mmCIF file of C-alpha atoms in Angstrom:
data_model
loop_
_atom_site.group_PDB
_atom_site.id
_atom_site.type_symbol
_atom_site.label_atom_id
_atom_site.label_comp_id
_atom_site.label_asym_id
_atom_site.label_seq_id
_atom_site.Cartn_x
_atom_site.Cartn_y
_atom_site.Cartn_z
ATOM 1 C CA MET O 1 74.844 -8.246 -39.282
ATOM 2 C CA LYS O 2 71.878 -9.078 -37.073
ATOM 3 C CA LYS O 3 69.600 -9.549 -40.090
ATOM 4 C CA ARG O 4 72.222 -11.622 -41.901
ATOM 5 C CA ILE O 5 72.495 -13.976 -38.950
ATOM 6 C CA LEU O 6 68.695 -14.115 -38.778
ATOM 7 C CA ALA O 7 68.469 -15.104 -42.439
ATOM 8 C CA ALA O 8 70.865 -17.993 -41.907
ATOM 9 C CA PHE O 9 69.089 -19.042 -38.719
ATOM 10 C CA MET O 10 65.748 -18.936 -40.472
ATOM 11 C CA ALA O 11 66.729 -21.502 -43.075
ATOM 12 C CA ALA O 12 67.685 -24.004 -40.392
ATOM 13 C CA ALA O 13 64.874 -23.173 -37.995
ATOM 14 C CA MET O 14 62.163 -23.417 -40.637
ATOM 15 C CA VAL O 15 63.307 -26.866 -41.687
ATOM 16 C CA VAL O 16 63.409 -28.070 -38.092
ATOM 17 C CA GLY O 17 60.028 -26.485 -37.391
ATOM 18 C CA MET O 18 58.354 -28.104 -40.359
ATOM 19 C CA VAL O 19 59.839 -31.507 -39.740
ATOM 20 C CA SER O 20 58.939 -31.543 -36.057
ATOM 21 C CA GLY O 21 55.681 -29.636 -36.178
ATOM 22 C CA CYS O 22 53.922 -30.230 -39.483
ATOM 23 C CA GLY O 23 50.612 -31.899 -38.837
ATOM 24 C CA SER O 24 51.052 -31.812 -35.085
ATOM 25 C CA SER O 25 50.469 -28.157 -34.274
ATOM 26 C CA LYS O 26 48.936 -27.624 -30.885
ATOM 27 C CA SER O 27 47.521 -24.297 -32.029
ATOM 28 C CA SER O 28 44.564 -25.977 -33.733
ATOM 29 C CA SER O 29 43.943 -28.579 -31.061
ATOM 30 C CA LYS O 30 40.458 -29.397 -29.830
ATOM 31 C CA SER O 31 39.531 -28.547 -26.263
ATOM 32 C CA SER O 32 36.131 -29.354 -24.751
ATOM 33 C CA GLY O 33 34.829 -30.207 -28.207
ATOM 34 C CA LYS O 34 35.914 -26.867 -29.665
ATOM 35 C CA THR O 35 38.629 -26.240 -32.203
ATOM 36 C CA SER O 36 41.134 -23.550 -31.234
ATOM 37 C CA LEU O 37 42.863 -21.185 -33.657
ATOM 38 C CA ASN O 38 45.780 -18.873 -32.927
ATOM 39 C CA LEU O 39 45.513 -15.430 -34.494
ATOM 40 C CA TRP O 40 48.601 -13.206 -34.531
ATOM 41 C CA MET O 41 48.133 -9.514 -35.310
ATOM 42 C CA PRO O 42 50.464 -6.496 -35.033
ATOM 43 C CA ALA O 43 50.093 -3.490 -32.750
ATOM 44 C CA PHE O 44 47.747 -0.943 -34.304
ATOM 45 C CA ALA O 45 46.510 0.834 -31.165
ATOM 46 C CA ASP O 46 46.379 4.613 -31.343
ATOM 47 C CA ALA O 47 48.864 6.774 -29.467
ATOM 48 C CA ASP O 48 46.313 7.758 -26.826
ATOM 49 C CA GLY O 49 45.530 4.150 -25.989
ATOM 50 C CA LYS O 50 41.790 4.711 -26.487
ATOM 51 C CA VAL O 51 41.496 1.405 -28.290
ATOM 52 C CA THR O 52 43.837 -1.493 -27.599
ATOM 53 C CA ASP O 53 44.371 -4.097 -30.277
ATOM 54 C CA LYS O 54 43.929 -6.948 -27.854
ATOM 55 C CA ASP O 55 40.554 -5.677 -26.678
ATOM 56 C CA PHE O 56 39.390 -4.876 -30.201
ATOM 57 C CA TRP O 57 40.214 -8.252 -31.742
ATOM 58 C CA THR O 58 39.109 -10.243 -28.701
ATOM 59 C CA GLU O 59 35.721 -8.530 -28.797
ATOM 60 C CA LYS O 60 35.404 -9.105 -32.537
ATOM 61 C CA MET O 61 36.231 -12.773 -32.161
ATOM 62 C CA LYS O 62 33.213 -13.423 -29.904
ATOM 63 C CA LYS O 63 30.766 -13.570 -32.796
ATOM 64 C CA PHE O 64 33.064 -15.767 -34.892
ATOM 65 C CA GLU O 65 33.601 -18.139 -31.950
ATOM 66 C CA LYS O 66 29.877 -18.423 -31.318
ATOM 67 C CA ASP O 67 28.971 -18.937 -34.982
ATOM 68 C CA ASN O 68 31.665 -21.576 -35.495
ATOM 69 C CA ASN O 69 31.756 -23.248 -32.060
ATOM 70 C CA CYS O 70 35.472 -22.554 -31.667
ATOM 71 C CA ASN O 71 38.023 -20.590 -29.669
ATOM 72 C CA VAL O 72 40.314 -17.938 -31.137
ATOM 73 C CA LYS O 73 43.378 -16.976 -29.134
ATOM 74 C CA VAL O 74 44.515 -13.468 -30.067
ATOM 75 C CA THR O 75 48.200 -12.569 -29.766
ATOM 76 C CA ILE O 76 49.370 -9.015 -30.439
ATOM 77 C CA VAL O 77 52.954 -9.008 -31.720
ATOM 78 C CA PRO O 78 54.824 -5.710 -31.103
ATOM 79 C CA TRP O 79 56.568 -4.126 -34.082
ATOM 80 C CA ASP O 80 59.944 -4.253 -32.326
ATOM 81 C CA ASN O 81 61.752 -7.315 -33.691
ATOM 82 C CA TYR O 82 58.524 -8.353 -35.421
ATOM 83 C CA GLU O 83 60.232 -10.683 -37.885
ATOM 84 C CA GLU O 84 62.364 -12.420 -35.265
ATOM 85 C CA LYS O 85 59.355 -12.998 -33.004
ATOM 86 C CA TYR O 86 57.361 -14.382 -35.913
ATOM 87 C CA LEU O 87 60.154 -16.746 -36.816
ATOM 88 C CA THR O 88 60.411 -18.069 -33.282
ATOM 89 C CA GLY O 89 56.653 -18.523 -33.034
ATOM 90 C CA THR O 90 56.005 -20.053 -36.421
ATOM 91 C CA THR O 91 58.694 -22.696 -35.982
ATOM 92 C CA SER O 92 57.147 -23.878 -32.718
ATOM 93 C CA ASP O 93 54.019 -25.933 -32.071
ATOM 94 C CA ASN O 94 52.277 -22.915 -30.561
ATOM 95 C CA GLY O 95 52.659 -20.470 -33.411
ATOM 96 C CA PRO O 96 49.922 -18.778 -35.432
ATOM 97 C CA ASP O 97 47.377 -20.493 -37.643
ATOM 98 C CA VAL O 98 46.474 -17.141 -39.177
ATOM 99 C CA GLY O 99 48.898 -14.227 -39.033
ATOM 100 C CA TYR O 100 49.708 -10.810 -40.455
ATOM 101 C CA MET O 101 52.702 -10.264 -42.740
ATOM 102 C CA TYR O 102 54.131 -7.363 -44.684
ATOM 103 C CA LYS O 103 55.632 -8.068 -48.089
ATOM 104 C CA GLU O 104 59.259 -8.081 -47.018
ATOM 105 C CA MET O 105 58.558 -11.197 -44.951
ATOM 106 C CA PHE O 106 56.872 -13.346 -47.589
ATOM 107 C CA TYR O 107 59.626 -14.933 -49.634
ATOM 108 C CA ASP O 108 61.384 -17.017 -46.970
ATOM 109 C CA TYR O 109 58.137 -18.435 -45.611
ATOM 110 C CA ILE O 110 56.874 -19.279 -49.102
ATOM 111 C CA ASP O 111 60.221 -20.784 -50.051
ATOM 112 C CA MET O 112 60.151 -23.059 -46.992
ATOM 113 C CA GLY O 113 56.573 -24.178 -47.669
ATOM 114 C CA ALA O 114 55.284 -22.639 -44.453
ATOM 115 C CA LEU O 115 52.367 -20.753 -46.043
ATOM 116 C CA VAL O 116 49.201 -22.056 -47.682
ATOM 117 C CA ASN O 117 48.052 -21.044 -51.163
ATOM 118 C CA ILE O 118 44.585 -19.889 -50.093
ATOM 119 C CA ASP O 119 43.037 -19.324 -53.525
ATOM 120 C CA LYS O 120 40.908 -22.493 -53.486
ATOM 121 C CA TYR O 121 39.124 -21.337 -50.320
ATOM 122 C CA PHE O 122 37.619 -18.287 -52.065
ATOM 123 C CA THR O 123 34.799 -18.252 -54.607
ATOM 124 C CA LYS O 124 34.835 -16.055 -57.699
ATOM 125 C CA LYS O 125 32.204 -13.838 -56.105
ATOM 126 C CA GLU O 126 34.262 -13.446 -52.935
ATOM 127 C CA LYS O 127 37.406 -12.657 -54.899
ATOM 128 C CA SER O 128 35.634 -10.009 -56.962
ATOM 129 C CA ASN O 129 34.519 -8.223 -53.800
ATOM 130 C CA TYR O 130 38.136 -7.736 -52.667
ATOM 131 C CA ILE O 131 39.545 -4.566 -54.231
ATOM 132 C CA TYR O 132 43.176 -5.670 -53.816
ATOM 133 C CA TYR O 133 42.895 -9.468 -53.944
ATOM 134 C CA LYS O 134 45.631 -9.703 -56.611
ATOM 135 C CA GLN O 135 48.077 -7.943 -54.293
ATOM 136 C CA GLY O 136 48.116 -11.139 -52.260
ATOM 137 C CA TYR O 137 49.527 -13.123 -55.201
ATOM 138 C CA ASN O 138 53.210 -13.614 -54.543
ATOM 139 C CA ASP O 139 55.833 -15.952 -55.998
ATOM 140 C CA GLY O 140 53.394 -18.111 -57.921
ATOM 141 C CA GLY O 141 50.532 -18.419 -55.456
ATOM 142 C CA GLN O 142 47.805 -16.585 -53.530
ATOM 143 C CA TYR O 143 49.697 -16.713 -50.254
ATOM 144 C CA GLY O 144 48.153 -13.589 -48.776
ATOM 145 C CA LEU O 145 44.783 -11.922 -48.320
ATOM 146 C CA PRO O 146 45.340 -8.129 -48.331
ATOM 147 C CA VAL O 147 44.009 -6.615 -45.118
ATOM 148 C CA VAL O 148 45.792 -3.256 -44.868
ATOM 149 C CA VAL O 149 46.331 -1.642 -48.247
ATOM 150 C CA GLY O 150 46.996 1.989 -47.700
ATOM 151 C CA ASN O 151 49.059 4.264 -45.514
ATOM 152 C CA PRO O 152 50.806 5.858 -48.504
ATOM 153 C CA ARG O 153 53.889 7.913 -47.725
ATOM 154 C CA ILE O 154 53.046 11.553 -48.373
ATOM 155 C CA LEU O 155 54.959 14.820 -48.187
ATOM 156 C CA VAL O 156 53.627 16.788 -45.215
ATOM 157 C CA ALA O 157 54.428 20.458 -44.672
ATOM 158 C CA ASN O 158 53.979 22.885 -41.785
ATOM 159 C CA MET O 159 52.210 25.644 -43.696
ATOM 160 C CA ASP O 160 52.949 28.324 -41.072
ATOM 161 C CA ILE O 161 56.681 27.739 -41.512
ATOM 162 C CA LEU O 162 56.365 27.683 -45.301
ATOM 163 C CA LYS O 163 54.433 30.960 -45.145
ATOM 164 C CA GLN O 164 57.262 32.564 -43.168
ATOM 165 C CA ALA O 165 59.594 31.443 -45.942
ATOM 166 C CA GLY O 166 57.354 33.006 -48.608
ATOM 167 C CA ILE O 167 55.982 29.680 -49.879
ATOM 168 C CA ASP O 168 52.231 29.181 -50.233
ATOM 169 C CA LYS O 169 51.952 25.544 -51.357
ATOM 170 C CA VAL O 170 53.449 22.140 -50.642
ATOM 171 C CA PRO O 171 56.188 21.197 -53.147
ATOM 172 C CA SER O 172 55.168 18.752 -55.863
ATOM 173 C CA THR O 173 58.543 18.092 -57.557
ATOM 174 C CA TRP O 174 62.122 17.401 -56.500
ATOM 175 C CA ASP O 175 63.146 20.864 -57.737
ATOM 176 C CA GLU O 176 60.346 22.531 -55.788
ATOM 177 C CA LEU O 177 61.316 20.618 -52.651
ATOM 178 C CA THR O 178 64.914 21.804 -52.997
ATOM 179 C CA ALA O 179 63.809 25.403 -53.599
ATOM 180 C CA THR O 180 61.453 25.325 -50.611
ATOM 181 C CA CYS O 181 64.196 23.888 -48.381
ATOM 182 C CA LYS O 182 66.504 26.698 -49.517
ATOM 183 C CA ALA O 183 63.888 29.340 -48.698
ATOM 184 C CA VAL O 184 63.196 27.894 -45.248
ATOM 185 C CA LYS O 185 66.901 27.667 -44.435
ATOM 186 C CA GLU O 186 67.412 31.315 -45.345
ATOM 187 C CA LYS O 187 64.260 32.852 -43.859
ATOM 188 C CA VAL O 188 63.377 30.540 -40.951
ATOM 189 C CA PRO O 189 66.821 29.429 -39.732
ATOM 190 C CA ASN O 190 65.598 28.152 -36.346
ATOM 191 C CA VAL O 191 63.886 25.068 -37.873
ATOM 192 C CA ALA O 192 65.032 22.226 -40.092
ATOM 193 C CA PRO O 193 63.807 22.631 -43.683
ATOM 194 C CA PHE O 194 63.349 18.871 -44.048
ATOM 195 C CA ILE O 195 63.624 15.872 -41.729
ATOM 196 C CA GLN O 196 64.226 12.137 -42.228
ATOM 197 C CA ASP O 197 64.677 9.420 -39.606
ATOM 198 C CA TRP O 198 68.173 8.185 -40.388
ATOM 199 C CA GLY O 199 68.543 7.182 -36.743
ATOM 200 C CA ASN O 200 65.852 4.539 -37.001
ATOM 201 C CA PRO O 201 67.285 1.010 -36.511
ATOM 202 C CA HIS O 202 64.844 -0.668 -38.926
ATOM 203 C CA TYR O 203 65.126 -0.690 -42.711
ATOM 204 C CA GLY O 204 61.393 0.032 -42.957
ATOM 205 C CA SER O 205 62.367 3.701 -42.911
ATOM 206 C CA LEU O 206 63.438 3.252 -46.531
ATOM 207 C CA ASN O 207 59.721 3.374 -47.359
ATOM 208 C CA GLU O 208 59.817 7.089 -46.523
ATOM 209 C CA ILE O 209 63.392 8.165 -47.049
ATOM 210 C CA PHE O 210 64.487 6.313 -50.182
ATOM 211 C CA TRP O 211 62.033 4.223 -52.202
ATOM 212 C CA PRO O 212 59.748 7.143 -53.237
ATOM 213 C CA TYR O 213 62.788 8.922 -54.723
ATOM 214 C CA PHE O 214 64.164 5.705 -56.206
ATOM 215 C CA TRP O 215 60.937 4.891 -58.048
ATOM 216 C CA SER O 216 60.408 8.506 -59.120
ATOM 217 C CA ALA O 217 63.866 8.435 -60.683
ATOM 218 C CA GLY O 218 62.861 5.360 -62.695
ATOM 219 C CA GLY O 219 64.539 2.778 -60.484
ATOM 220 C CA GLN O 220 63.522 -0.883 -60.314
ATOM 221 C CA ILE O 221 64.456 -3.065 -57.325
ATOM 222 C CA VAL O 222 64.533 -6.404 -59.166
ATOM 223 C CA ASP O 223 63.933 -7.474 -62.752
ATOM 224 C CA LYS O 224 61.523 -10.177 -63.904
ATOM 225 C CA LYS O 225 64.115 -12.877 -63.217
ATOM 226 C CA GLY O 226 64.645 -11.727 -59.651
ATOM 227 C CA ASN O 227 68.015 -10.071 -60.269
ATOM 228 C CA LEU O 228 68.773 -7.068 -58.069
ATOM 229 C CA THR O 229 68.842 -3.920 -60.223
ATOM 230 C CA ILE O 230 69.203 -1.058 -57.737
ATOM 231 C CA ASN O 231 72.742 -0.238 -58.909
ATOM 232 C CA SER O 232 71.620 1.843 -61.880
ATOM 233 C CA SER O 233 71.789 5.433 -63.059
ATOM 234 C CA ALA O 234 68.242 5.930 -61.774
ATOM 235 C CA GLY O 235 69.181 4.544 -58.385
ATOM 236 C CA GLN O 236 72.247 6.783 -58.216
ATOM 237 C CA LYS O 237 70.127 9.853 -58.991
ATOM 238 C CA ALA O 238 67.965 9.071 -55.973
ATOM 239 C CA VAL O 239 70.959 8.474 -53.689
ATOM 240 C CA ASP O 240 72.658 11.669 -54.829
ATOM 241 C CA TYR O 241 69.510 13.734 -54.367
ATOM 242 C CA ILE O 242 69.149 12.621 -50.747
ATOM 243 C CA TYR O 243 72.877 13.018 -50.092
ATOM 244 C CA ASN O 244 72.791 16.576 -51.458
ATOM 245 C CA LEU O 245 69.904 17.489 -49.150
ATOM 246 C CA LYS O 246 72.241 16.703 -46.271
ATOM 247 C CA GLN O 247 75.278 18.375 -47.842
ATOM 248 C CA ASN O 248 73.336 21.601 -48.460
ATOM 249 C CA GLY O 249 72.107 21.716 -44.877
ATOM 250 C CA TYR O 250 68.480 21.103 -45.788
ATOM 251 C CA LEU O 251 68.588 17.941 -43.686
ATOM 252 C CA PRO O 252 70.053 18.761 -40.249
ATOM 253 C CA ASP O 253 72.980 16.867 -38.773
ATOM 254 C CA SER O 254 70.571 15.643 -36.101
ATOM 255 C CA CYS O 255 68.729 13.543 -38.708
ATOM 256 C CA THR O 256 71.302 10.773 -38.255
ATOM 257 C CA SER O 257 70.117 10.303 -34.683
ATOM 258 C CA ASN O 258 66.426 11.019 -35.310
ATOM 259 C CA ASP O 259 64.120 8.001 -35.204
ATOM 260 C CA ASP O 260 60.703 9.689 -35.222
ATOM 261 C CA THR O 261 60.002 12.331 -37.857
ATOM 262 C CA LYS O 262 56.362 12.615 -36.795
ATOM 263 C CA GLU O 263 57.320 13.941 -33.369
ATOM 264 C CA THR O 264 59.778 16.374 -34.918
ATOM 265 C CA MET O 265 57.007 17.703 -37.159
ATOM 266 C CA LYS O 266 54.485 17.749 -34.312
ATOM 267 C CA ASN O 267 56.855 19.890 -32.220
ATOM 268 C CA GLY O 268 57.273 22.418 -35.018
ATOM 269 C CA GLU O 269 60.990 21.669 -35.301
ATOM 270 C CA ALA O 270 60.918 20.910 -39.045
ATOM 271 C CA ALA O 271 59.099 22.339 -42.039
ATOM 272 C CA MET O 272 58.584 19.164 -44.076
ATOM 273 C CA ALA O 273 58.807 15.379 -43.951
ATOM 274 C CA ILE O 274 57.572 12.348 -45.840
ATOM 275 C CA ILE O 275 55.506 10.249 -43.429
ATOM 276 C CA ALA O 276 52.690 7.696 -43.468
ATOM 277 C CA SER O 277 49.244 9.185 -44.028
ATOM 278 C CA SER O 278 47.992 7.749 -40.725
ATOM 279 C CA ASN O 279 50.847 9.482 -38.891
ATOM 280 C CA ALA O 280 49.970 12.767 -40.575
ATOM 281 C CA LEU O 281 46.603 12.739 -38.829
ATOM 282 C CA ASP O 282 48.405 12.782 -35.472
ATOM 283 C CA LEU O 283 49.660 16.267 -36.360
ATOM 284 C CA ASP O 284 46.143 17.698 -36.003
ATOM 285 C CA GLY O 285 45.920 20.118 -33.101
ATOM 286 C CA ASN O 286 49.672 20.651 -33.081
ATOM 287 C CA ILE O 287 50.512 22.332 -36.383
ATOM 288 C CA ASN O 288 48.746 23.737 -39.433
ATOM 289 C CA TRP O 289 49.657 21.141 -42.053
ATOM 290 C CA ASP O 290 48.932 20.291 -45.656
ATOM 291 C CA PHE O 291 50.265 17.540 -47.885
ATOM 292 C CA GLN O 292 51.302 16.491 -51.372
ATOM 293 C CA PRO O 293 50.526 12.839 -52.282
ATOM 294 C CA VAL O 294 53.582 12.321 -54.505
ATOM 295 C CA LEU O 295 56.769 14.133 -55.524
ATOM 296 C CA LYS O 296 57.590 14.180 -59.220
ATOM 297 C CA GLY O 297 61.150 13.150 -60.019
ATOM 298 C CA PRO O 298 63.123 12.694 -63.255
ATOM 299 C CA ALA O 299 60.994 9.728 -64.376
ATOM 300 C CA GLY O 300 57.598 10.360 -62.786
ATOM 301 C CA ALA O 301 55.883 10.513 -59.412
ATOM 302 C CA LYS O 302 55.813 7.425 -57.203
ATOM 303 C CA THR O 303 55.509 6.663 -53.502
ATOM 304 C CA PHE O 304 55.305 3.648 -51.220
ATOM 305 C CA VAL O 305 52.016 2.106 -50.165
ATOM 306 C CA ALA O 306 51.527 -0.802 -47.785
ATOM 307 C CA ALA O 307 49.971 -4.053 -48.986
ATOM 308 C CA ASP O 308 50.013 -6.138 -45.818
ATOM 309 C CA SER O 309 48.153 -9.423 -45.758
ATOM 310 C CA LEU O 310 46.671 -12.143 -43.637
ATOM 311 C CA VAL O 311 48.352 -15.512 -44.186
ATOM 312 C CA MET O 312 47.496 -19.095 -43.292
ATOM 313 C CA PHE O 313 50.243 -21.361 -42.011
ATOM 314 C CA ASP O 314 50.604 -24.880 -43.339
ATOM 315 C CA LYS O 315 50.839 -26.247 -39.793
ATOM 316 C CA CYS O 316 47.225 -25.233 -39.155
ATOM 317 C CA GLU O 317 45.152 -28.377 -38.682
ATOM 318 C CA ASN O 318 41.761 -26.874 -39.591
ATOM 319 C CA LYS O 319 42.429 -24.904 -42.755
ATOM 320 C CA ASP O 320 38.757 -24.561 -43.678
ATOM 321 C CA LEU O 321 38.050 -22.826 -40.368
ATOM 322 C CA ALA O 322 41.179 -20.689 -40.733
ATOM 323 C CA ALA O 323 39.949 -19.551 -44.154
ATOM 324 C CA LYS O 324 36.601 -18.640 -42.584
ATOM 325 C CA LEU O 325 38.457 -16.589 -39.988
ATOM 326 C CA MET O 326 40.378 -14.716 -42.689
ATOM 327 C CA LYS O 327 37.118 -13.914 -44.492
ATOM 328 C CA TYR O 328 35.495 -12.796 -41.259
ATOM 329 C CA ILE O 329 38.348 -10.450 -40.316
ATOM 330 C CA THR O 330 38.299 -8.831 -43.769
ATOM 331 C CA SER O 331 34.501 -8.549 -43.917
ATOM 332 C CA ALA O 332 32.927 -5.106 -44.236
ATOM 333 C CA ASP O 333 31.391 -5.349 -40.752
ATOM 334 C CA VAL O 334 34.721 -5.995 -39.016
ATOM 335 C CA MET O 335 36.864 -3.766 -41.219
ATOM 336 C CA SER O 336 34.533 -0.778 -40.963
ATOM 337 C CA ASP O 337 34.951 -0.841 -37.176
ATOM 338 C CA PHE O 338 38.683 -1.440 -37.526
ATOM 339 C CA HIS O 339 39.020 1.573 -39.801
ATOM 340 C CA LYS O 340 36.967 3.763 -37.448
ATOM 341 C CA LYS O 341 38.481 2.726 -34.126
ATOM 342 C CA VAL O 342 41.995 1.445 -34.779
ATOM 343 C CA SER O 343 43.588 2.353 -38.104
ATOM 344 C CA GLU O 344 42.171 4.836 -40.616
ATOM 345 C CA GLN O 345 42.685 3.167 -43.983
ATOM 346 C CA PRO O 346 40.647 2.889 -47.189
ATOM 347 C CA PRO O 347 38.187 -0.007 -47.643
ATOM 348 C CA ILE O 348 39.599 -3.313 -48.860
ATOM 349 C CA THR O 349 36.234 -4.616 -50.118
ATOM 350 C CA LYS O 350 33.680 -3.105 -52.466
ATOM 351 C CA ASP O 351 30.866 -3.428 -49.937
ATOM 352 C CA GLU O 352 32.554 -1.230 -47.301
ATOM 353 C CA THR O 353 32.021 2.549 -47.206
ATOM 354 C CA TYR O 354 35.009 4.851 -46.689
ATOM 355 C CA THR O 355 34.950 6.224 -43.142
ATOM 356 C CA GLY O 356 38.393 7.782 -42.893
ATOM 357 C CA ASP O 357 39.566 11.366 -42.933
ATOM 358 C CA LYS O 358 37.975 13.347 -45.769
ATOM 359 C CA ARG O 359 41.350 14.775 -46.771
ATOM 360 C CA PHE O 360 42.462 11.315 -47.880
ATOM 361 C CA GLU O 361 39.202 10.098 -49.406
ATOM 362 C CA ASN O 362 40.374 10.526 -53.012
ATOM 363 C CA LEU O 363 43.959 9.401 -52.513
ATOM 364 C CA PHE O 364 43.431 5.945 -53.979
ATOM 365 C CA SER O 365 41.010 6.937 -56.705
ATOM 366 C CA ASP O 366 43.184 9.806 -57.936
ATOM 367 C CA TYR O 367 46.694 8.465 -57.286
ATOM 368 C CA ALA O 368 46.399 4.670 -57.526
ATOM 369 C CA ASP O 369 48.814 4.595 -60.477
ATOM 370 C CA ASN O 370 51.427 6.450 -58.422
ATOM 371 C CA PHE O 371 51.569 3.917 -55.590
ATOM 372 C CA GLU O 372 54.174 1.156 -55.455
ATOM 373 C CA THR O 373 54.579 -1.883 -53.205
ATOM 374 C CA LEU O 374 57.787 -3.751 -52.487
ATOM 375 C CA PRO O 375 58.478 -6.852 -54.586
ATOM 376 C CA VAL O 376 58.776 -10.343 -53.103
ATOM 377 C CA PHE O 377 62.167 -11.903 -53.819
ATOM 378 C CA LYS O 378 64.846 -14.046 -52.206
ATOM 379 C CA GLY O 379 66.868 -12.377 -49.463
ATOM 380 C CA SER O 380 64.853 -9.164 -49.638
ATOM 381 C CA THR O 381 64.935 -8.373 -45.913
ATOM 382 C CA SER O 382 68.688 -8.827 -45.663
ATOM 383 C CA MET O 383 69.196 -6.732 -48.788
ATOM 384 C CA TYR O 384 67.012 -3.930 -47.430
ATOM 385 C CA ASP O 385 68.900 -4.032 -44.156
ATOM 386 C CA SER O 386 72.253 -3.905 -45.946
ATOM 387 C CA LEU O 387 71.124 -1.007 -48.123
ATOM 388 C CA PHE O 388 69.802 0.939 -45.154
ATOM 389 C CA LYS O 389 73.021 0.481 -43.173
ATOM 390 C CA ASN O 390 75.117 1.558 -46.164
ATOM 391 C CA MET O 391 72.970 4.658 -46.660
ATOM 392 C CA GLN O 392 73.238 5.462 -42.962
ATOM 393 C CA SER O 393 77.025 5.239 -43.322
ATOM 394 C CA MET O 394 76.793 7.644 -46.257
ATOM 395 C CA MET O 395 74.756 10.132 -44.240
ATOM 396 C CA LEU O 396 77.328 9.908 -41.434
ATOM 397 C CA GLY O 397 80.128 10.635 -43.889
ATOM 398 C CA ASP O 398 81.655 7.158 -43.644
ATOM 399 C CA MET O 399 80.798 6.017 -47.183
ATOM 400 C CA LYS O 400 80.755 7.748 -50.558
ATOM 401 C CA SER O 401 77.387 8.064 -52.278
ATOM 402 C CA SER O 402 78.835 6.265 -55.307
ATOM 403 C CA GLU O 403 79.614 3.202 -53.187
ATOM 404 C CA VAL O 404 76.214 2.616 -51.572
ATOM 405 C CA LEU O 405 74.363 0.777 -54.320
ATOM 406 C CA LYS O 406 77.400 -1.095 -55.614
ATOM 407 C CA GLN O 407 78.384 -2.451 -52.210
ATOM 408 C CA THR O 408 74.791 -3.454 -51.460
ATOM 409 C CA THR O 409 74.518 -5.259 -54.789
ATOM 410 C CA ASP O 410 77.875 -6.991 -54.360
ATOM 411 C CA TYR O 411 76.831 -8.218 -50.911
ATOM 412 C CA TYR O 412 73.470 -9.441 -52.241
ATOM 413 C CA ASP O 413 74.959 -11.254 -55.258
ATOM 414 C CA SER O 414 77.671 -12.897 -53.162
ATOM 415 C CA ASN O 415 75.688 -13.861 -50.069
ATOM 416 C CA LEU O 416 71.956 -13.812 -50.732
ATOM 417 C CA LYS O 417 71.128 -14.448 -54.375
#
């Protein structure tokens, strides 16, 4: 309900924001002869707090400010209620000129004319240097510049637990996952065979607990015309597979209140989980783990990968300078430090050398065809939220598995489409 109210509020707020603020944004105002830009970035700091995002980006901005005789105000937006905070900020006169968005956010901002098609600010040579430049093309325009393309969701296993169960390798298919769960349940009964975070309040958990199965079953979220197509035989196969994991006791009852699978794995309380590759690295020093990049289902092997982008807001008064800032942030010099100190991800440009964990070095070269990103379409965030809540109801025993996709589709077609 919260997301549905937000969607309705957004339509009104965006119109008001554009009417009252377009061309008069204070975020790009000149002060003491210097142009000021507002940069909004998410929280990427590591768990130990060794590097804070604010310190990292503020330090990096010093060179850009000096070279361009400007000021860049850095705002770190926490992940909690990220979309709501962005909406409030971007409809005010003090919102971002350049910001960071994940794909689920794009449609509404594009639809309201709040984002700039940035393609004209990049030369052919610059475009060719970006490995994932095309991933920023959404809904008819280059509205994003990919900055974090990575963090694939991978199946991680505690190999000591699997060894106790008589298993010597990480499962690579749905059937193998089921068989491994069965062996762990029988031979290592004091741990959960598999864990998912059904207690998480945000639909982003679908990236680990549903979409990889959905795509591997042959599912498609929307068709070329933007029609929702999750209510299909492929989609039902994915729903039923997850539901049966719970029914067979391979997913513990506690999964419906769990909101952090990484911690459960780190504590040795579960044998396996699908988590982000960056989160897997946090398991080092706690458990002996290995991973499988993708699980093969009835129609292939697919998993979620992030394709988050920098965006420029139409209210920005100095778009040329904002484009320079986007190029600077995504340059090899800045990104190489970002990938070393803040978030281990693969390079986004051809002139940057991979500096991440060696175990993941070949992930993108060997499994690029297995990675999927979420599509950009009308009402996507509200649909994802509705789907997640319906699946949570299923896992709690309050909804039949056969009702999940139909009810989500009916709600989308009646209220969002």
